[in-house]
Amino acid sequence: MLGQRAIKLIATVLAFGMIAGIGAPYLLQAGFALWTVLLLVLVVLAVPVVAVLYSERSRR
């Protein structure tokens, strides 16, 4: 199981990711590079996947 600190960190990253996902078109219009926005989205998508994989592995 994940600790409280890890759960809070994952929730924070997901909240930031939702904001970035909604704001992605605006970030692009503001002059951010496309690769920067894509990297941000990939990191945000990877966090819950890694957390689930870690949780499944630690349960065994």
Coordinates of C-alpha atoms in Angstrom, one line a residue:
M1 CA 0.0 0.0 0.0
L2 CA 1.0 3.5 -0.6
G3 CA 1.6 5.9 2.3
Q4 CA -0.3 9.1 3.0
R5 CA 2.5 11.2 1.6
A6 CA 2.6 9.3 -1.7
I7 CA -1.2 9.5 -2.0
K8 CA -1.1 13.3 -1.4
L9 CA 1.7 13.6 -4.0
I10 CA -0.2 11.6 -6.6
A11 CA -3.3 13.7 -6.0
T12 CA -1.3 16.9 -6.4
V13 CA 0.3 15.7 -9.6
L14 CA -3.1 14.7 -11.0
A15 CA -4.7 18.0 -10.1
F16 CA -1.8 19.9 -11.7
G17 CA -2.2 17.6 -14.8
M18 CA -5.9 18.4 -15.0
I19 CA -5.1 22.1 -15.0
A20 CA -2.4 21.7 -17.5
G21 CA -4.6 19.5 -19.7
I22 CA -7.3 22.0 -19.8
G23 CA -4.9 24.8 -20.3
A24 CA -2.7 23.1 -22.9
P25 CA -4.2 25.1 -25.8
Y26 CA -3.6 28.3 -23.9
L27 CA 0.0 27.2 -23.0
L28 CA 0.6 26.7 -26.7
Q29 CA -0.9 30.1 -27.6
A30 CA 1.3 31.7 -24.9
G31 CA 4.4 30.4 -26.7
F32 CA 5.3 27.2 -24.8
A33 CA 6.9 24.7 -27.0
L34 CA 4.7 21.7 -28.1
W35 CA 7.2 19.2 -26.8
T36 CA 7.0 20.9 -23.3
V37 CA 3.3 20.6 -23.2
L38 CA 3.4 17.0 -24.4
L39 CA 6.1 16.1 -21.9
L40 CA 3.9 17.6 -19.1
V41 CA 0.9 15.6 -20.2
L42 CA 2.9 12.3 -20.4
V43 CA 4.4 12.8 -17.0
V44 CA 0.9 13.4 -15.6
L45 CA -0.4 10.3 -17.3
A46 CA 2.5 8.2 -16.1
V47 CA 2.1 9.0 -12.4
P48 CA -1.1 7.1 -11.7
V49 CA 0.0 4.2 -13.9
V50 CA 3.3 3.8 -12.0
A51 CA 1.4 4.1 -8.7
V52 CA -0.9 1.3 -9.7
L53 CA 1.9 -0.9 -10.8
Y54 CA 3.8 -0.2 -7.6
S55 CA 0.8 -0.9 -5.5
E56 CA 0.1 -4.2 -7.3
R57 CA 3.7 -5.3 -7.0
S58 CA 4.0 -4.4 -3.3
R59 CA 0.8 -6.4 -2.5
R60 CA 2.3 -9.7 -3.7

